[in-house]
Coordinates of C-alpha atoms and ligand atoms in Angstrom, one line a residue:
Chain A
M1 CA 87.6 176.7 -53.8
P2 CA 89.6 175.7 -50.7
A3 CA 92.1 172.9 -51.0
N4 CA 90.3 169.7 -50.1
S5 CA 91.9 168.5 -46.8
W6 CA 89.6 165.6 -46.4
T7 CA 91.3 162.4 -44.9
P8 CA 89.9 159.0 -44.7
D9 CA 89.4 159.4 -40.9
Q10 CA 86.9 162.2 -41.2
P11 CA 83.3 161.3 -42.3
I12 CA 82.9 160.2 -46.0
V13 CA 79.6 162.0 -46.1
A14 CA 78.8 164.6 -43.6
I15 CA 75.2 166.2 -43.9
H16 CA 74.5 169.1 -41.8
D17 CA 71.1 170.9 -41.3
L18 CA 69.8 169.9 -44.6
H19 CA 66.6 171.6 -45.8
K20 CA 64.6 170.8 -48.9
S21 CA 61.4 171.9 -50.1
F22 CA 59.1 170.8 -53.1
G23 CA 57.0 173.9 -53.7
A24 CA 55.2 174.5 -50.6
L25 CA 55.9 171.2 -49.0
E26 CA 59.0 171.0 -46.8
V27 CA 60.2 167.5 -47.3
L28 CA 63.5 167.7 -45.1
K29 CA 63.5 169.9 -42.1
G30 CA 67.0 170.1 -40.9
V31 CA 68.7 166.6 -41.3
S32 CA 72.1 166.0 -40.1
L33 CA 74.0 162.5 -40.4
E34 CA 77.5 161.3 -40.7
V35 CA 78.8 158.3 -42.4
M36 CA 82.5 157.1 -41.8
K37 CA 84.3 155.3 -44.5
G38 CA 83.4 151.6 -44.8
E39 CA 80.4 152.1 -42.6
V40 CA 77.0 150.8 -43.4
I41 CA 74.0 152.9 -42.5
C42 CA 70.3 152.1 -42.9
I43 CA 67.6 154.8 -43.2
I44 CA 64.2 153.7 -42.2
G45 CA 60.8 155.3 -41.7
P46 CA 57.2 155.7 -43.1
S47 CA 56.5 156.3 -46.6
G48 CA 56.7 160.0 -47.6
S49 CA 59.0 160.7 -44.8
G50 CA 61.7 162.1 -47.3
K51 CA 64.0 159.1 -47.3
S52 CA 64.5 159.2 -51.2
T53 CA 64.8 162.9 -51.0
L54 CA 67.6 162.9 -48.6
I55 CA 69.7 160.1 -50.6
R56 CA 69.0 161.8 -54.0
C57 CA 70.4 165.1 -52.6
I58 CA 73.8 163.2 -51.7
N59 CA 74.6 162.6 -55.4
A60 CA 73.0 166.0 -56.4
L61 CA 70.1 164.5 -58.3
N62 CA 67.9 166.8 -56.2
P63 CA 69.1 170.4 -55.4
V64 CA 68.8 171.4 -51.9
D65 CA 67.5 174.6 -50.3
S66 CA 70.1 175.1 -47.6
G67 CA 72.5 173.3 -45.3
S68 CA 75.7 171.5 -46.2
I69 CA 76.5 168.0 -47.7
L70 CA 80.2 167.2 -47.8
V71 CA 81.1 164.2 -49.7
E72 CA 84.9 163.5 -49.1
G73 CA 85.3 167.0 -48.1
Q74 CA 83.5 168.4 -51.1
E75 CA 80.5 170.6 -50.8
V76 CA 77.7 169.4 -52.9
N77 CA 75.3 172.4 -52.0
D78 CA 77.5 174.7 -54.0
P79 CA 76.5 175.9 -57.4
A80 CA 80.1 175.4 -58.6
V81 CA 80.2 171.7 -57.4
D82 CA 81.6 169.4 -60.1
K83 CA 78.5 167.1 -60.3
L84 CA 80.2 164.7 -62.7
A85 CA 83.1 164.3 -60.4
L86 CA 80.8 163.8 -57.6
R87 CA 78.9 161.1 -59.4
K88 CA 82.0 159.1 -60.3
K89 CA 82.5 158.7 -56.5
V90 CA 79.0 157.9 -55.4
G91 CA 77.0 155.1 -57.0
M92 CA 73.3 154.8 -57.0
V93 CA 71.0 152.0 -57.1
F94 CA 67.1 152.7 -57.7
Q95 CA 63.8 151.1 -56.7
Q96 CA 62.8 150.5 -60.4
Y97 CA 66.3 149.3 -61.5
N98 CA 66.3 151.8 -64.5
L99 CA 68.6 149.5 -66.6
F100 CA 69.1 150.6 -70.0
P101 CA 66.6 148.3 -72.0
H102 CA 68.3 148.6 -75.4
K103 CA 71.5 147.4 -73.9
T104 CA 72.5 143.7 -72.8
A105 CA 73.4 143.1 -69.1
L106 CA 77.0 143.3 -70.1
Q107 CA 76.6 146.4 -72.2
N108 CA 74.7 148.0 -69.3
V109 CA 77.6 147.4 -67.0
M110 CA 80.3 148.4 -69.5
M111 CA 78.6 151.6 -70.9
A112 CA 79.5 154.3 -68.2
P113 CA 83.2 153.0 -67.7
L114 CA 83.6 153.3 -71.6
K115 CA 81.7 156.4 -72.3
V116 CA 82.4 158.4 -69.1
L117 CA 85.6 157.3 -67.8
K118 CA 87.0 156.5 -71.4
Q119 CA 88.7 153.4 -69.9
P120 CA 89.9 150.8 -72.6
R121 CA 87.4 148.3 -73.7
G122 CA 89.2 145.1 -73.0
E123 CA 89.9 146.2 -69.3
V124 CA 86.3 147.3 -68.8
E125 CA 84.8 144.1 -70.3
K126 CA 86.9 142.1 -68.0
R127 CA 85.9 143.9 -65.0
A128 CA 82.1 144.0 -66.0
R129 CA 82.1 140.1 -66.5
A130 CA 83.6 139.8 -63.1
L131 CA 81.3 142.0 -61.5
L132 CA 78.4 140.2 -63.1
T133 CA 79.8 136.9 -61.7
R134 CA 80.2 138.5 -58.4
V135 CA 76.4 139.2 -58.2
N136 CA 75.5 135.9 -59.3
L137 CA 74.8 136.5 -62.9
E138 CA 77.4 134.5 -64.9
G139 CA 75.8 133.2 -68.0
K140 CA 73.4 136.4 -68.2
E141 CA 75.7 138.8 -69.7
D142 CA 74.0 138.8 -73.0
S143 CA 70.4 138.9 -71.8
Y144 CA 68.5 142.2 -72.2
P145 CA 66.7 143.5 -69.1
G146 CA 63.4 142.5 -70.4
E147 CA 64.5 139.1 -70.3
L148 CA 65.6 138.9 -66.7
S149 CA 63.5 138.8 -63.5
G150 CA 63.2 141.7 -61.1
G151 CA 65.9 140.5 -59.0
Q152 CA 68.4 139.7 -61.6
Q153 CA 67.7 143.2 -63.2
Q154 CA 68.3 144.7 -59.8
R155 CA 71.7 142.9 -59.3
V156 CA 72.7 144.1 -63.0
A157 CA 72.0 147.5 -61.7
I158 CA 74.1 146.9 -58.8
A159 CA 77.1 145.7 -61.0
R160 CA 76.6 148.6 -63.3
S161 CA 77.0 151.1 -60.5
L162 CA 80.0 149.2 -59.1
A163 CA 81.6 149.4 -62.4
M164 CA 82.6 152.9 -61.8
N165 CA 84.5 152.1 -58.9
P166 CA 82.7 154.3 -56.5
D167 CA 83.7 155.2 -53.0
V168 CA 80.0 155.3 -51.9
M169 CA 76.9 153.5 -52.7
L170 CA 73.4 154.7 -52.2
F171 CA 70.4 152.2 -52.2
D172 CA 66.9 153.5 -52.5
E173 CA 64.6 150.8 -51.3
V174 CA 66.1 148.5 -54.0
T175 CA 64.1 145.5 -53.0
A176 CA 60.6 147.3 -52.5
A177 CA 59.6 146.5 -56.2
L178 CA 60.8 142.6 -56.1
D179 CA 58.8 139.6 -55.7
P180 CA 59.6 138.1 -52.3
E181 CA 61.5 135.3 -53.8
T182 CA 64.0 137.3 -55.4
V183 CA 64.5 139.7 -52.6
K184 CA 66.9 137.6 -50.9
E185 CA 69.3 137.3 -53.9
V186 CA 69.6 141.0 -54.0
L187 CA 70.1 141.4 -50.5
V188 CA 72.9 138.6 -50.5
A189 CA 74.7 140.7 -53.2
I190 CA 74.3 143.9 -50.9
K191 CA 75.6 142.3 -48.0
D192 CA 78.6 140.8 -49.6
L193 CA 79.4 144.5 -50.9
A194 CA 78.9 145.7 -47.4
Q195 CA 81.3 143.1 -45.8
S196 CA 84.0 144.0 -48.6
G197 CA 84.2 147.5 -46.9
M198 CA 82.1 149.5 -49.2
T199 CA 80.4 152.6 -47.7
C200 CA 76.9 151.9 -48.0
I201 CA 73.9 154.3 -47.5
L202 CA 70.9 152.2 -47.6
V203 CA 67.0 153.1 -47.5
T204 CA 65.2 149.9 -46.7
H205 CA 62.0 148.4 -45.2
E206 CA 63.9 145.0 -44.5
M207 CA 64.4 145.1 -40.7
G208 CA 66.1 141.9 -40.3
F209 CA 68.7 142.9 -43.0
A210 CA 69.3 146.3 -41.5
R211 CA 69.7 144.6 -38.1
E212 CA 72.3 142.2 -39.7
V213 CA 74.4 144.6 -41.9
A214 CA 74.0 148.2 -40.6
D215 CA 76.6 149.9 -38.4
H216 CA 74.1 152.5 -37.7
I217 CA 70.3 153.1 -38.2
Y218 CA 68.4 156.3 -38.8
F219 CA 64.6 156.7 -38.5
T220 CA 63.0 159.4 -40.3
D221 CA 59.6 160.8 -39.9
R222 CA 58.1 164.0 -41.6
G223 CA 61.5 165.3 -42.8
V224 CA 63.3 164.9 -39.5
I225 CA 65.4 162.3 -37.9
V226 CA 63.6 161.2 -35.0
E227 CA 66.2 158.7 -33.6
H228 CA 69.5 156.9 -34.4
G229 CA 71.6 154.2 -33.1
P230 CA 73.5 151.0 -33.7
P231 CA 71.1 148.2 -34.4
A232 CA 71.7 146.5 -30.9
T233 CA 70.4 149.4 -29.2
F234 CA 68.0 150.9 -31.7
F235 CA 65.7 147.9 -32.1
T236 CA 65.3 147.3 -28.3
E237 CA 66.0 150.7 -26.5
S238 CA 64.5 153.4 -28.9
S239 CA 62.4 155.6 -26.8
D240 CA 60.5 157.8 -29.2
P241 CA 57.1 157.1 -29.5
R242 CA 56.9 157.4 -33.3
T243 CA 59.9 155.0 -33.6
R244 CA 58.1 152.4 -31.5
E245 CA 55.0 152.6 -33.5
F246 CA 56.7 152.2 -36.7
L247 CA 58.8 149.3 -35.4
S248 CA 55.6 147.5 -34.0
Q249 CA 53.9 147.8 -37.2
I250 CA 56.8 146.5 -39.4
L251 CA 58.3 143.8 -37.3
Chain B
M1 CA 56.5 146.6 -62.5
E2 CA 56.0 144.1 -59.9
G3 CA 53.2 145.6 -57.9
A4 CA 55.2 148.7 -57.2
T5 CA 53.4 151.7 -56.0
T6 CA 54.8 155.1 -55.5
D7 CA 53.9 158.7 -55.5
L8 CA 56.8 159.8 -57.4
P9 CA 55.8 161.8 -60.2
V10 CA 58.4 160.6 -62.3
L11 CA 57.2 156.9 -62.2
R12 CA 53.7 157.7 -63.1
P13 CA 52.8 155.8 -66.4
F14 CA 53.2 158.0 -69.4
R15 CA 50.1 159.0 -71.2
P16 CA 49.3 157.2 -74.6
V17 CA 49.3 159.0 -78.0
A18 CA 46.8 161.7 -77.9
R19 CA 44.1 161.6 -80.7
G20 CA 44.8 164.1 -83.5
G21 CA 48.2 164.6 -82.0
P22 CA 51.3 164.6 -84.2
A23 CA 51.9 160.8 -83.3
D24 CA 48.7 159.8 -84.1
L25 CA 48.6 157.3 -87.0
G26 CA 44.8 158.2 -88.0
F27 CA 45.7 159.2 -91.4
S28 CA 47.6 156.2 -92.3
R29 CA 45.1 153.8 -90.6
W30 CA 42.2 155.5 -92.7
L31 CA 44.2 155.1 -95.8
A32 CA 45.4 151.6 -95.1
E33 CA 41.9 150.5 -94.3
M34 CA 40.5 151.8 -97.5
P35 CA 38.5 148.9 -98.8
P36 CA 39.2 147.9 -102.4
I37 CA 35.6 148.5 -103.1
A38 CA 35.9 152.2 -102.7
L39 CA 38.6 152.3 -105.7
L40 CA 36.1 150.3 -107.7
G41 CA 33.1 152.7 -107.0
F42 CA 35.4 155.4 -107.9
A43 CA 36.3 154.0 -111.1
F44 CA 32.7 153.4 -111.9
L45 CA 32.1 157.4 -111.2
A46 CA 35.1 158.1 -113.5
C47 CA 33.3 156.2 -116.3
A48 CA 29.7 157.0 -115.6
W49 CA 30.4 160.7 -115.5
P50 CA 31.2 161.4 -119.2
I51 CA 28.2 159.2 -120.0
V52 CA 25.8 161.6 -117.8
A53 CA 27.7 164.6 -119.2
A54 CA 27.4 163.4 -122.9
A55 CA 23.8 164.1 -122.9
Q56 CA 24.5 167.6 -123.6
G57 CA 27.4 167.0 -126.2
N58 CA 29.0 164.9 -128.7
F59 CA 32.1 164.2 -126.7
T60 CA 32.3 160.5 -125.6
T61 CA 33.6 158.7 -122.7
A62 CA 36.0 156.9 -125.1
Q63 CA 37.4 160.2 -126.4
A64 CA 37.9 161.6 -122.7
F65 CA 39.8 158.4 -121.6
D66 CA 41.6 158.7 -124.9
A67 CA 42.8 162.2 -124.3
L68 CA 43.7 161.2 -120.7
W69 CA 45.7 158.4 -122.3
R70 CA 47.6 160.7 -124.3
W71 CA 48.4 163.3 -121.6
M72 CA 49.2 160.7 -119.2
P73 CA 53.1 160.2 -119.5
F74 CA 53.3 164.0 -119.4
L75 CA 51.1 164.4 -116.3
V76 CA 53.2 161.6 -114.6
S77 CA 56.7 162.5 -115.6
K78 CA 56.4 166.5 -115.3
G79 CA 53.2 166.8 -112.9
F80 CA 53.2 163.9 -110.3
A81 CA 57.1 163.7 -110.5
L82 CA 57.3 167.3 -109.2
N83 CA 54.7 166.5 -106.3
I84 CA 57.1 163.7 -105.4
L85 CA 60.1 166.1 -105.6
I86 CA 58.4 168.6 -103.5
S87 CA 57.2 166.1 -100.8
F88 CA 60.9 164.7 -100.8
F89 CA 62.6 168.3 -100.3
T90 CA 59.9 169.2 -97.9
M91 CA 60.2 166.1 -95.7
L92 CA 64.1 166.8 -95.9
T93 CA 63.8 170.5 -94.8
G94 CA 60.9 169.8 -92.4
T95 CA 62.5 166.7 -90.6
V96 CA 66.1 168.6 -90.1
A97 CA 64.4 171.8 -88.9
G98 CA 61.8 169.6 -86.6
V99 CA 64.3 167.6 -85.2
L100 CA 66.4 170.6 -84.1
L101 CA 63.3 172.3 -83.1
G102 CA 62.3 169.4 -81.0
L103 CA 65.5 169.0 -79.2
G104 CA 65.4 172.7 -78.3
Q105 CA 61.9 172.0 -76.8
V106 CA 63.5 169.5 -74.2
S107 CA 66.5 171.6 -73.6
P108 CA 67.2 172.7 -70.1
L109 CA 67.8 176.3 -71.2
R110 CA 64.3 177.7 -70.1
P111 CA 64.2 180.6 -72.9
L112 CA 65.5 178.4 -75.6
A113 CA 62.8 175.6 -74.8
A114 CA 60.1 178.0 -74.4
T115 CA 61.0 179.7 -78.0
C116 CA 60.9 176.6 -79.6
W117 CA 57.7 175.4 -78.0
F118 CA 56.2 178.7 -79.1
V119 CA 57.3 178.2 -82.8
T120 CA 56.3 174.8 -82.7
Q121 CA 52.7 175.5 -81.7
L122 CA 52.5 178.4 -84.0
F123 CA 53.4 176.5 -87.2
R124 CA 51.4 173.3 -86.1
N125 CA 48.3 175.3 -85.8
S126 CA 48.3 177.6 -88.7
P127 CA 46.4 176.7 -92.0
W128 CA 48.8 175.2 -94.4
L129 CA 47.5 177.4 -97.3
V130 CA 48.0 180.6 -95.2
L131 CA 51.7 179.5 -94.4
L132 CA 52.4 178.8 -98.1
F133 CA 50.9 182.1 -99.3
I134 CA 52.9 184.1 -96.8
V135 CA 56.2 182.1 -97.9
M136 CA 55.3 182.7 -101.7
L137 CA 54.6 186.4 -101.4
A138 CA 57.2 187.3 -98.7
F139 CA 60.1 185.8 -100.4
P140 CA 61.6 187.3 -103.4
F141 CA 61.4 185.4 -106.9
E142 CA 65.1 186.1 -107.5
I143 CA 68.2 186.8 -105.6
E144 CA 71.4 188.3 -106.4
I145 CA 74.7 186.8 -105.3
A146 CA 78.0 188.4 -106.1
G147 CA 76.3 190.1 -109.1
T148 CA 74.6 187.2 -110.7
V149 CA 70.9 187.1 -110.6
Y150 CA 69.4 183.7 -109.7
L151 CA 65.7 182.9 -110.1
I152 CA 64.1 180.8 -107.4
P153 CA 61.6 178.7 -108.7
D154 CA 58.0 178.7 -107.3
W155 CA 58.5 175.1 -106.2
T156 CA 61.3 175.7 -104.2
K157 CA 59.3 178.3 -102.2
A158 CA 56.5 176.0 -102.0
V159 CA 59.0 173.4 -100.2
F160 CA 59.7 176.0 -97.7
G161 CA 56.0 176.9 -97.2
L162 CA 55.0 173.0 -96.6
A163 CA 58.2 172.4 -94.5
L164 CA 57.0 174.7 -91.8
P165 CA 54.0 172.8 -90.6
I166 CA 55.9 169.5 -91.2
M167 CA 58.6 171.0 -89.0
A168 CA 56.3 171.8 -86.3
N169 CA 54.7 168.4 -86.2
I170 CA 58.1 166.6 -86.4
S171 CA 59.2 168.7 -83.5
E172 CA 56.2 167.5 -81.5
I173 CA 57.0 164.1 -82.7
V174 CA 60.7 164.4 -81.4
R175 CA 59.6 166.1 -78.0
G176 CA 56.9 163.5 -77.3
G177 CA 59.3 160.5 -78.2
I178 CA 62.0 161.7 -75.8
Q179 CA 59.4 162.4 -73.1
S180 CA 58.0 158.9 -73.7
V181 CA 61.1 157.5 -72.2
P182 CA 60.7 157.3 -68.2
T183 CA 62.5 159.9 -66.1
G184 CA 64.3 156.8 -64.5
Q185 CA 66.4 156.5 -67.6
W186 CA 67.9 160.2 -67.2
E187 CA 68.2 159.7 -63.5
A188 CA 70.3 156.4 -63.9
A189 CA 72.3 157.9 -66.6
E190 CA 72.9 161.1 -64.5
S191 CA 73.9 159.2 -61.5
L192 CA 76.5 157.4 -63.7
A193 CA 78.0 160.6 -64.4
F194 CA 76.7 160.8 -68.1
T195 CA 76.5 164.5 -69.3
R196 CA 73.3 165.5 -70.6
G197 CA 74.2 165.4 -74.2
Q198 CA 75.7 161.8 -73.8
T199 CA 72.4 160.8 -72.1
L200 CA 70.3 162.0 -74.8
W201 CA 72.3 160.6 -77.7
Q202 CA 73.4 157.2 -76.1
I203 CA 70.6 156.4 -73.9
I204 CA 67.4 158.4 -74.6
L205 CA 67.2 158.6 -78.4
P206 CA 68.3 154.9 -79.2
Q207 CA 65.3 154.0 -77.2
C208 CA 62.7 156.2 -78.8
F209 CA 64.0 156.5 -82.4
K210 CA 62.2 153.6 -83.5
R211 CA 59.0 155.0 -81.9
M212 CA 59.3 158.0 -84.2
I213 CA 59.4 156.3 -87.4
P214 CA 55.6 155.6 -88.1
P215 CA 54.5 158.9 -87.0
W216 CA 57.2 160.4 -89.2
M217 CA 56.1 158.2 -92.2
N218 CA 52.4 159.1 -91.4
W219 CA 53.1 162.7 -91.9
Y220 CA 55.1 162.1 -95.1
A221 CA 51.7 160.6 -96.5
I222 CA 49.9 163.4 -95.3
L223 CA 52.3 165.9 -96.8
T224 CA 52.2 164.0 -100.2
M225 CA 48.6 164.1 -100.2
A226 CA 48.7 167.8 -99.5
T227 CA 51.1 168.8 -102.3
P228 CA 48.4 169.7 -104.9
L229 CA 47.8 172.7 -102.6
V230 CA 50.9 174.6 -104.3
S231 CA 48.8 174.4 -107.6
L232 CA 46.7 177.3 -106.1
L233 CA 50.1 179.1 -106.3
G234 CA 50.7 178.4 -109.9
V235 CA 53.4 175.7 -109.1
E236 CA 53.1 173.2 -112.2
E237 CA 52.5 170.2 -110.5
L238 CA 50.0 167.4 -111.3
V239 CA 46.6 169.2 -110.8
T240 CA 47.8 172.4 -112.4
L241 CA 49.1 170.4 -115.4
S242 CA 46.0 168.4 -115.5
R243 CA 43.9 171.6 -115.7
Q244 CA 46.2 172.9 -118.6
A245 CA 45.7 169.5 -120.3
M246 CA 41.9 169.7 -120.1
E247 CA 42.1 173.3 -121.4
A248 CA 44.0 172.1 -124.4
E249 CA 41.3 169.4 -124.9
D250 CA 38.8 172.1 -125.2
N251 CA 37.5 172.0 -121.7
H252 CA 35.0 169.4 -122.4
P253 CA 33.0 168.6 -118.9
E254 CA 33.5 164.6 -119.7
L255 CA 37.2 165.3 -118.9
L256 CA 36.8 166.2 -115.5
M257 CA 36.4 162.8 -113.8
P258 CA 38.9 161.1 -115.9
F259 CA 41.6 163.6 -115.3
F260 CA 41.1 164.5 -111.7
G261 CA 40.0 160.7 -111.0
F262 CA 43.5 159.9 -112.3
A263 CA 45.1 162.4 -110.2
L264 CA 43.1 160.7 -107.3
V265 CA 44.1 157.1 -108.0
I266 CA 47.9 157.9 -108.6
F267 CA 48.1 159.8 -105.2
F268 CA 46.4 156.7 -103.7
L269 CA 48.8 154.1 -105.6
Y270 CA 51.7 156.1 -104.2
C271 CA 50.5 156.7 -100.5
Y272 CA 48.4 153.5 -99.7
P273 CA 51.6 151.0 -99.6
I274 CA 53.2 153.7 -97.3
A275 CA 50.4 153.7 -94.8
R276 CA 50.3 150.0 -94.8
W277 CA 54.1 149.9 -94.2
T278 CA 53.5 152.7 -91.3
L279 CA 51.1 150.6 -89.5
R280 CA 53.2 147.2 -89.9
L281 CA 56.2 149.0 -88.4
E282 CA 54.0 150.5 -85.6
R283 CA 52.8 147.0 -84.8
R284 CA 56.1 145.5 -84.9
F285 CA 57.7 148.1 -82.7
A286 CA 54.9 147.9 -80.3
V287 CA 55.4 144.0 -79.6
R288 CA 59.2 144.7 -79.0
Q289 CA 58.4 147.2 -76.4
Ligands
ADP1 N1 60.1 165.7 -57.4 C1 59.2 165.9 -56.5 N2 58.4 166.9 -56.7 C2 57.3 167.2 -55.8 N3 57.2 166.5 -54.5 C3 58.0 165.4 -54.5 C4 58.9 165.1 -55.3 N4 59.9 164.1 -54.8 C5 59.2 163.7 -53.7 N5 58.3 164.5 -53.4 C6 57.3 164.6 -52.2 O1 58.3 164.7 -51.2 C7 57.7 163.8 -50.1 C8 58.9 162.8 -49.5 O2 58.8 162.0 -50.6 P1 60.3 160.8 -50.6 O3 61.5 161.4 -50.4 O4 60.0 160.0 -51.9 O5 59.7 159.9 -49.4 P2 60.1 158.4 -49.2 O6 61.2 158.0 -49.9 O7 60.6 158.4 -47.8 O8 58.9 157.7 -49.2 C9 56.5 163.3 -50.4 O9 55.4 163.7 -50.0 C10 56.4 163.2 -51.9 O10 55.3 163.4 -52.6
MG2 MG1 61.3 156.7 -51.4

């Protein structure tokens, strides 16, 4: 393996000509995008266009067929890739929260640093409590996921992922399963994170939110990136008819 | 799930317990719901039988029950005790082997998973008695270790014969339990850099362990009820000893219902509380889910 010569002025995630099929169904048909450190990008597009598949490839939850994904200069599409090392750098939050139901909120946050990173308990607990406070869940440390609302669970999931001190965070439609009242509290937590300089790749249907926090917006349809640009121009000057149609439906 | 719709296969709801499948508690339910009246009816039969039979001989009901009374301590301490011993060791062997086989079935190593699946299906669907005969006849009745000859008692061979179908059914309980945990749990753990082994032991198994206990107990009750099968192979458990006792009492037909009736009652008394307890645990775990 070549020496990793990545420096922070290069893209932290660089995807080039990514192809991925499930059986006969080609879901990603040559996707390329680049994310710089500290950038927030939003991926939008109709359901089934391959957004989840794309971001699940970044932390190797989905194997890819061809193309390249570099995360801090490391090739993910390489059978020899150290997946555990990759996943320590890339955190992920899911639409369905996927908290561990047999553990309290605090234990959910502490588990990976304790068992995976083998960090000392006292230090981990201090950090976990601080993270839960940061996502506005002070007082919920000892609640089980089943006792929390969807929005609260999703914020625990964000804290759980942050506890690994990742360099990049992936969010896959994290507010799509929530009641409208609780969407905002989750978006607030993500916005706070984005503004603190965390590199974020978000799949979202919240256009107002995307416009507010994103540095760059990508529009996908049927496995390709149709159009992309900074929000200021994306929403007003997008030219592709598919983008226009999608935006007219959702805005 | 707050109104979430998705076409991801991983998020589809998992199917409930299949009827007749290894996790089905049908047997415990049947046993636990047995009305007390059934026992009374049975006791009546046991008493009436010698009266009907007495028309042909001079052996009375009282004499038949007297014989049973005399033999009872022997039947329980030598016969039924062996049934219980066999059930314990079978369950122990079957559980250890079944857990390994079940974990093998969910292994990411394809050949291992396929082999474990095949072994599970083979023993789950074979008649118990055939398995028993194969083990009894295929295994030597003595082995020689370092010049000393050890006799292998028949009942230990019976343990292995019965342990095969128990192993296969427990393998299915373990596989089903693990697969009942939503795939999202695996993915969340994976994305937090847990290894597969860590995920299995620290995240998946703690969630489904409790769910596996009721079907496991259900199989223990089924097994215990099935232990008299080994009498066909000459193991001196309750049914074999009952027949020997009746022979010693000159094989009066009046003895039949009291002796075998006693066997039924004692199995019932042992398994009924287990069945009730199984259903209670099932309900309790279902509520907490
Ligand atoms: N594990 C899978 N197996 C088979 N097909 C899949 C799988 N995951 C996703 N797909 C299919 O790939 C397509 C894109 O899915 P997805 O990436 O989830 O889209 P999006 O997140 O944009 O809605 C869909 O048609 C979906 O059915
Ligand atoms: Mg999706």
